[in-house]
């Protein structure tokens, strides 16, 4: 079984901070305090994907590192195996998507299924939730039953998968972010719920503890000046801080109203 696990406390708080960056200063002070507490207890998991949406385009960058858990029947346990050639940004028709999480092959398979024959991002996202949730629960439950210790190690936080669908709808750039969370303790069968967010200017999937440490104004200034360079630098920071989880070539895609353009991609990526 191949798996890849994202997330930490810091990642959720980061999204809250970026979504509510226009709050008054009193509320921001409380938010910064919460952010600092969350980061001190955060833990790293594999994958770093950065999505930047402007009024005219969407730029997405992703690392290539994949942490797979391979089951050893002799020891009856999983062992970690790392690869540096995984394609985390993909597309089908007019639908583009990026995934980070447990059983990434399943995440991609269902994304292709939900996207087939469609050009409505909201419909694709809704179908994806319906199709993925029971299958992801079954996959995680099989993992839990096979190796409860590895399951506890990988799911210290509830996040099990991050998925983003992105493209253009009625001439406007749209990013739909889906977060899947485990709602049950390790001693119970796995149950998962999802969260749904639309059109954040910055969406991060997987590991981003180093990016979170940067002042929001600095992040935005870099992205506005040169988004491709900024995204590569941000992923590089995560690679240096978390070399086990983030690494390999960085793929970058730009999407505008005319379509998608690969700025950089591995040969194996479509």
mmCIF file of C-alpha atoms in Angstrom:
data_model
loop_
_atom_site.group_PDB
_atom_site.id
_atom_site.type_symbol
_atom_site.label_atom_id
_atom_site.label_comp_id
_atom_site.label_asym_id
_atom_site.label_seq_id
_atom_site.Cartn_x
_atom_site.Cartn_y
_atom_site.Cartn_z
ATOM 1 C CA UNK A 1 0.000 0.000 0.000
ATOM 2 C CA UNK A 2 1.365 3.411 -0.944
ATOM 3 C CA UNK A 3 0.513 6.245 1.371
ATOM 4 C CA UNK A 4 1.459 9.854 1.812
ATOM 5 C CA UNK A 5 0.327 11.876 4.784
ATOM 6 C CA UNK A 6 0.005 15.684 4.984
ATOM 7 C CA UNK A 7 -0.600 18.218 7.638
ATOM 8 C CA UNK A 8 -0.081 19.677 11.087
ATOM 9 C CA UNK A 9 -1.745 22.080 13.482
ATOM 10 C CA UNK A 10 0.180 24.897 11.855
ATOM 11 C CA UNK A 11 -1.330 24.211 8.429
ATOM 12 C CA UNK A 12 -4.899 24.659 9.627
ATOM 13 C CA UNK A 13 -4.098 27.821 11.544
ATOM 14 C CA UNK A 14 -2.210 29.172 8.526
ATOM 15 C CA UNK A 15 -5.344 28.896 6.419
ATOM 16 C CA UNK A 16 -7.377 30.636 9.106
ATOM 17 C CA UNK A 17 -4.810 33.453 9.240
ATOM 18 C CA UNK A 18 -4.670 33.915 5.486
ATOM 19 C CA UNK A 19 -8.437 33.733 5.101
ATOM 20 C CA UNK A 20 -9.000 36.387 7.778
ATOM 21 C CA UNK A 21 -6.053 38.673 7.124
ATOM 22 C CA UNK A 22 -8.372 41.711 7.013
ATOM 23 C CA UNK A 23 -9.441 41.383 10.663
ATOM 24 C CA UNK A 24 -8.814 44.318 13.003
ATOM 25 C CA UNK A 25 -5.518 44.428 14.883
ATOM 26 C CA UNK A 26 -6.976 43.201 18.181
ATOM 27 C CA UNK A 27 -8.262 40.047 16.565
ATOM 28 C CA UNK A 28 -5.034 39.640 14.624
ATOM 29 C CA UNK A 29 -3.051 39.724 17.879
ATOM 30 C CA UNK A 30 -5.125 36.832 19.212
ATOM 31 C CA UNK A 31 -4.653 35.004 15.923
ATOM 32 C CA UNK A 32 -0.874 35.504 15.959
ATOM 33 C CA UNK A 33 -0.753 34.155 19.515
ATOM 34 C CA UNK A 34 -2.713 31.077 18.475
ATOM 35 C CA UNK A 35 -0.466 30.665 15.449
ATOM 36 C CA UNK A 36 2.676 30.668 17.584
ATOM 37 C CA UNK A 37 1.241 28.051 19.952
ATOM 38 C CA UNK A 38 0.151 25.839 17.076
ATOM 39 C CA UNK A 39 3.508 25.989 15.321
ATOM 40 C CA UNK A 40 5.407 24.979 18.415
ATOM 41 C CA UNK A 41 3.578 21.640 18.432
ATOM 42 C CA UNK A 42 3.327 21.066 14.699
ATOM 43 C CA UNK A 43 4.844 18.039 13.000
ATOM 44 C CA UNK A 44 5.942 17.602 9.395
ATOM 45 C CA UNK A 45 4.450 15.277 6.801
ATOM 46 C CA UNK A 46 5.284 14.820 3.128
ATOM 47 C CA UNK A 47 4.484 17.096 0.181
ATOM 48 C CA UNK A 48 4.623 20.852 -0.332
ATOM 49 C CA UNK A 49 2.218 22.405 -2.843
ATOM 50 C CA UNK A 50 1.757 26.165 -3.202
ATOM 51 C CA UNK A 51 -1.197 27.663 -5.115
ATOM 52 C CA UNK A 52 -1.386 31.377 -5.832
ATOM 53 C CA UNK A 53 -4.541 32.865 -7.355
ATOM 54 C CA UNK A 54 -4.649 36.358 -8.827
ATOM 55 C CA UNK A 55 -7.530 38.022 -10.646
ATOM 56 C CA UNK A 56 -6.178 36.768 -13.961
ATOM 57 C CA UNK A 57 -4.392 33.466 -13.393
ATOM 58 C CA UNK A 58 -3.480 30.610 -11.074
ATOM 59 C CA UNK A 59 0.101 29.481 -10.492
ATOM 60 C CA UNK A 60 0.764 26.131 -8.816
ATOM 61 C CA UNK A 61 4.049 24.577 -7.729
ATOM 62 C CA UNK A 62 4.719 21.178 -6.166
ATOM 63 C CA UNK A 63 7.682 19.139 -5.035
ATOM 64 C CA UNK A 64 8.147 15.536 -6.203
ATOM 65 C CA UNK A 65 8.915 13.614 -3.024
ATOM 66 C CA UNK A 66 6.685 10.685 -2.169
ATOM 67 C CA UNK A 67 6.855 8.758 1.076
ATOM 68 C CA UNK A 68 5.397 5.309 0.521
ATOM 69 C CA UNK A 69 4.576 2.762 3.201
ATOM 70 C CA UNK A 70 5.346 -0.735 1.926
ATOM 71 C CA UNK A 71 3.944 -3.631 3.930
ATOM 72 C CA UNK A 72 6.395 -6.383 4.919
ATOM 73 C CA UNK A 73 4.519 -9.648 5.399
ATOM 74 C CA UNK A 74 7.460 -11.234 7.238
ATOM 75 C CA UNK A 75 7.555 -8.557 9.950
ATOM 76 C CA UNK A 76 3.857 -7.741 9.640
ATOM 77 C CA UNK A 77 4.770 -4.045 9.591
ATOM 78 C CA UNK A 78 5.113 -1.142 7.139
ATOM 79 C CA UNK A 79 8.457 0.361 6.174
ATOM 80 C CA UNK A 80 9.069 3.816 4.700
ATOM 81 C CA UNK A 81 10.297 4.131 1.112
ATOM 82 C CA UNK A 82 11.015 7.508 -0.522
ATOM 83 C CA UNK A 83 10.695 8.402 -4.216
ATOM 84 C CA UNK A 84 11.460 11.708 -5.966
ATOM 85 C CA UNK A 85 9.456 11.395 -9.182
ATOM 86 C CA UNK A 86 5.806 11.694 -8.191
ATOM 87 C CA UNK A 87 3.495 14.013 -10.164
ATOM 88 C CA UNK A 88 1.316 15.934 -7.722
ATOM 89 C CA UNK A 89 -0.187 18.375 -10.239
ATOM 90 C CA UNK A 90 -2.377 16.765 -12.896
ATOM 91 C CA UNK A 91 -5.244 17.561 -15.228
ATOM 92 C CA UNK A 92 -8.060 16.059 -17.231
ATOM 93 C CA UNK A 93 -9.824 18.142 -19.860
ATOM 94 C CA UNK A 94 -10.293 21.646 -18.469
ATOM 95 C CA UNK A 95 -10.021 20.420 -14.878
ATOM 96 C CA UNK A 96 -6.691 20.801 -13.054
ATOM 97 C CA UNK A 97 -5.996 19.375 -9.636
ATOM 98 C CA UNK A 98 -3.279 18.795 -7.038
ATOM 99 C CA UNK A 99 -3.264 16.249 -4.225
ATOM 100 C CA UNK A 100 -1.389 15.570 -1.007
ATOM 101 C CA UNK A 101 -2.261 12.810 1.384
ATOM 102 C CA UNK A 102 -2.703 9.230 2.404
ATOM 103 C CA UNK A 103 -2.921 6.762 -0.501
ATOM 104 C CA UNK A 104 -2.131 9.356 -3.159
ATOM 105 C CA UNK A 105 -2.797 6.874 -5.955
ATOM 106 C CA UNK A 106 -6.388 6.683 -4.743
ATOM 107 C CA UNK A 107 -6.615 10.474 -4.483
ATOM 108 C CA UNK A 108 -5.557 10.797 -8.130
ATOM 109 C CA UNK A 109 -7.726 7.936 -9.342
ATOM 110 C CA UNK A 110 -10.870 9.443 -7.844
ATOM 111 C CA UNK A 111 -9.954 12.919 -9.121
ATOM 112 C CA UNK A 112 -9.799 11.530 -12.656
ATOM 113 C CA UNK A 113 -13.122 9.782 -12.139
ATOM 114 C CA UNK A 114 -14.833 12.881 -10.730
ATOM 115 C CA UNK A 115 -13.400 15.116 -13.497
ATOM 116 C CA UNK A 116 -14.243 12.928 -16.476
ATOM 117 C CA UNK A 117 -16.507 14.699 -18.947
ATOM 118 C CA UNK A 118 -17.013 17.741 -16.723
ATOM 119 C CA UNK A 119 -15.935 21.387 -16.839
ATOM 120 C CA UNK A 120 -17.762 22.610 -13.710
ATOM 121 C CA UNK A 121 -15.256 22.800 -10.841
ATOM 122 C CA UNK A 122 -17.948 22.943 -8.144
ATOM 123 C CA UNK A 123 -19.634 19.817 -9.539
ATOM 124 C CA UNK A 124 -16.303 18.017 -9.737
ATOM 125 C CA UNK A 125 -15.474 18.907 -6.113
ATOM 126 C CA UNK A 126 -18.897 17.782 -4.859
ATOM 127 C CA UNK A 127 -18.650 14.475 -6.742
ATOM 128 C CA UNK A 128 -15.102 14.007 -5.498
ATOM 129 C CA UNK A 129 -16.186 14.250 -1.869
ATOM 130 C CA UNK A 130 -18.954 11.683 -2.408
ATOM 131 C CA UNK A 131 -16.721 9.273 -4.299
ATOM 132 C CA UNK A 132 -13.570 9.609 -2.207
ATOM 133 C CA UNK A 133 -14.862 9.613 1.372
ATOM 134 C CA UNK A 134 -15.995 5.964 1.614
ATOM 135 C CA UNK A 135 -13.000 4.674 -0.337
ATOM 136 C CA UNK A 136 -10.517 6.707 1.715
ATOM 137 C CA UNK A 137 -12.163 5.472 4.917
ATOM 138 C CA UNK A 138 -11.817 1.864 3.743
ATOM 139 C CA UNK A 139 -8.179 2.348 2.736
ATOM 140 C CA UNK A 140 -7.234 4.042 6.018
ATOM 141 C CA UNK A 141 -9.129 1.415 8.004
ATOM 142 C CA UNK A 142 -7.175 -1.371 6.269
ATOM 143 C CA UNK A 143 -3.956 0.474 7.143
ATOM 144 C CA UNK A 144 -5.092 0.874 10.769
ATOM 145 C CA UNK A 145 -5.889 -2.833 11.089
ATOM 146 C CA UNK A 146 -2.608 -3.923 9.530
ATOM 147 C CA UNK A 147 -0.302 -1.744 11.636
ATOM 148 C CA UNK A 148 -1.920 0.252 14.439
ATOM 149 C CA UNK A 149 1.415 1.676 15.605
ATOM 150 C CA UNK A 150 2.274 3.100 12.177
ATOM 151 C CA UNK A 151 -1.276 4.422 11.913
ATOM 152 C CA UNK A 152 -0.913 6.271 15.231
ATOM 153 C CA UNK A 153 2.488 7.609 14.165
ATOM 154 C CA UNK A 154 1.223 9.008 10.858
ATOM 155 C CA UNK A 155 -2.082 10.360 12.085
ATOM 156 C CA UNK A 156 -1.127 12.292 15.188
ATOM 157 C CA UNK A 157 -3.157 15.055 13.567
ATOM 158 C CA UNK A 158 -6.594 14.461 11.995
ATOM 159 C CA UNK A 159 -5.702 15.625 8.460
ATOM 160 C CA UNK A 160 -5.538 12.693 6.052
ATOM 161 C CA UNK A 161 -5.699 14.396 2.639
ATOM 162 C CA UNK A 162 -5.561 17.803 0.935
ATOM 163 C CA UNK A 163 -6.949 18.230 -2.576
ATOM 164 C CA UNK A 164 -7.331 21.340 -4.730
ATOM 165 C CA UNK A 165 -9.247 21.681 -7.996
ATOM 166 C CA UNK A 166 -8.471 24.792 -10.002
ATOM 167 C CA UNK A 167 -9.266 26.418 -13.317
ATOM 168 C CA UNK A 168 -11.549 29.034 -14.845
ATOM 169 C CA UNK A 169 -15.291 29.425 -14.381
ATOM 170 C CA UNK A 170 -17.143 32.058 -16.433
ATOM 171 C CA UNK A 171 -13.854 33.751 -17.220
ATOM 172 C CA UNK A 172 -12.668 33.946 -13.608
ATOM 173 C CA UNK A 173 -9.931 31.919 -11.871
ATOM 174 C CA UNK A 174 -11.283 29.549 -9.237
ATOM 175 C CA UNK A 175 -9.501 27.412 -6.642
ATOM 176 C CA UNK A 176 -11.519 24.911 -4.625
ATOM 177 C CA UNK A 177 -9.711 23.458 -1.634
ATOM 178 C CA UNK A 178 -10.867 20.248 0.049
ATOM 179 C CA UNK A 179 -9.492 19.022 3.355
ATOM 180 C CA UNK A 180 -10.298 15.518 4.610
ATOM 181 C CA UNK A 181 -10.086 14.860 8.349
ATOM 182 C CA UNK A 182 -10.243 11.725 10.480
ATOM 183 C CA UNK A 183 -12.931 12.098 13.155
ATOM 184 C CA UNK A 184 -12.406 8.859 15.116
ATOM 185 C CA UNK A 185 -9.729 7.805 17.655
ATOM 186 C CA UNK A 186 -7.188 5.104 16.698
ATOM 187 C CA UNK A 187 -9.070 2.376 18.575
ATOM 188 C CA UNK A 188 -12.198 2.828 16.435
ATOM 189 C CA UNK A 189 -12.980 2.222 12.734
ATOM 190 C CA UNK A 190 -11.927 5.182 10.587
ATOM 191 C CA UNK A 191 -14.502 7.819 9.770
ATOM 192 C CA UNK A 192 -13.725 10.922 7.708
ATOM 193 C CA UNK A 193 -15.316 14.319 7.176
ATOM 194 C CA UNK A 194 -14.415 17.027 4.686
ATOM 195 C CA UNK A 195 -14.044 20.813 4.676
ATOM 196 C CA UNK A 196 -14.582 22.965 1.588
ATOM 197 C CA UNK A 197 -13.083 26.401 0.860
ATOM 198 C CA UNK A 198 -13.165 28.486 -2.307
ATOM 199 C CA UNK A 199 -10.932 31.170 -3.801
ATOM 200 C CA UNK A 200 -8.282 31.796 -1.191
ATOM 201 C CA UNK A 201 -5.494 33.896 -2.691
ATOM 202 C CA UNK A 202 -2.926 31.490 -1.251
ATOM 203 C CA UNK A 203 -3.643 27.798 -0.685
ATOM 204 C CA UNK A 204 -1.037 25.438 0.751
ATOM 205 C CA UNK A 205 -1.155 21.650 0.788
ATOM 206 C CA UNK A 206 1.067 19.404 2.905
ATOM 207 C CA UNK A 207 4.140 20.850 4.636
ATOM 208 C CA UNK A 208 4.499 24.620 5.034
ATOM 209 C CA UNK A 209 5.900 25.353 8.481
ATOM 210 C CA UNK A 210 8.671 27.578 7.071
ATOM 211 C CA UNK A 211 6.263 29.555 4.895
ATOM 212 C CA UNK A 212 4.009 30.148 7.896
ATOM 213 C CA UNK A 213 6.898 31.765 9.751
ATOM 214 C CA UNK A 214 7.125 34.494 7.123
ATOM 215 C CA UNK A 215 5.027 37.665 7.547
ATOM 216 C CA UNK A 216 2.002 37.525 5.291
ATOM 217 C CA UNK A 217 2.909 40.835 3.600
ATOM 218 C CA UNK A 218 6.326 39.437 2.676
ATOM 219 C CA UNK A 219 4.797 36.287 1.203
ATOM 220 C CA UNK A 220 2.364 38.306 -0.894
ATOM 221 C CA UNK A 221 5.033 40.772 -1.999
ATOM 222 C CA UNK A 222 7.204 37.946 -3.323
ATOM 223 C CA UNK A 223 4.291 36.269 -5.054
ATOM 224 C CA UNK A 224 3.173 39.493 -6.726
ATOM 225 C CA UNK A 225 6.690 40.351 -7.882
ATOM 226 C CA UNK A 226 7.492 36.962 -9.425
ATOM 227 C CA UNK A 227 5.100 34.131 -8.519
ATOM 228 C CA UNK A 228 7.095 31.313 -10.108
ATOM 229 C CA UNK A 229 10.341 32.346 -8.404
ATOM 230 C CA UNK A 230 8.547 32.836 -5.089
ATOM 231 C CA UNK A 231 6.806 29.460 -5.217
ATOM 232 C CA UNK A 232 10.065 27.701 -6.012
ATOM 233 C CA UNK A 233 11.791 29.494 -3.140
ATOM 234 C CA UNK A 234 9.025 28.657 -0.671
ATOM 235 C CA UNK A 235 9.114 24.958 -1.573
ATOM 236 C CA UNK A 236 12.901 25.072 -1.345
ATOM 237 C CA UNK A 237 12.659 26.433 2.206
ATOM 238 C CA UNK A 238 10.455 23.501 3.179
ATOM 239 C CA UNK A 239 12.894 21.094 1.537
ATOM 240 C CA UNK A 240 15.802 22.446 3.580
ATOM 241 C CA UNK A 241 13.793 22.300 6.807
ATOM 242 C CA UNK A 242 12.133 18.933 6.093
ATOM 243 C CA UNK A 243 14.359 16.979 3.669
ATOM 244 C CA UNK A 244 12.697 13.674 4.509
ATOM 245 C CA UNK A 245 9.285 14.979 3.504
ATOM 246 C CA UNK A 246 9.856 17.568 0.759
ATOM 247 C CA UNK A 247 12.240 17.319 -2.184
ATOM 248 C CA UNK A 248 12.936 16.380 -5.756
ATOM 249 C CA UNK A 249 12.205 18.471 -8.860
ATOM 250 C CA UNK A 250 9.632 21.262 -8.562
ATOM 251 C CA UNK A 251 6.806 21.191 -11.114
ATOM 252 C CA UNK A 252 5.090 24.502 -11.886
ATOM 253 C CA UNK A 253 1.882 25.115 -13.845
ATOM 254 C CA UNK A 254 0.250 28.418 -14.837
ATOM 255 C CA UNK A 255 -3.445 28.521 -15.750
ATOM 256 C CA UNK A 256 -5.184 31.468 -17.386
ATOM 257 C CA UNK A 257 -8.368 31.938 -19.390
ATOM 258 C CA UNK A 258 -6.631 30.581 -22.513
ATOM 259 C CA UNK A 259 -5.623 27.329 -20.800
ATOM 260 C CA UNK A 260 -2.728 25.760 -18.913
ATOM 261 C CA UNK A 261 1.015 26.128 -19.432
ATOM 262 C CA UNK A 262 3.702 24.024 -17.805
ATOM 263 C CA UNK A 263 6.546 26.279 -16.668
ATOM 264 C CA UNK A 264 8.456 23.217 -15.472
ATOM 265 C CA UNK A 265 7.570 19.557 -15.237
ATOM 266 C CA UNK A 266 9.132 16.128 -15.065
ATOM 267 C CA UNK A 267 9.022 14.137 -18.299
ATOM 268 C CA UNK A 268 6.767 11.539 -16.713
ATOM 269 C CA UNK A 269 4.114 14.138 -15.838
ATOM 270 C CA UNK A 270 1.310 14.586 -18.380
#
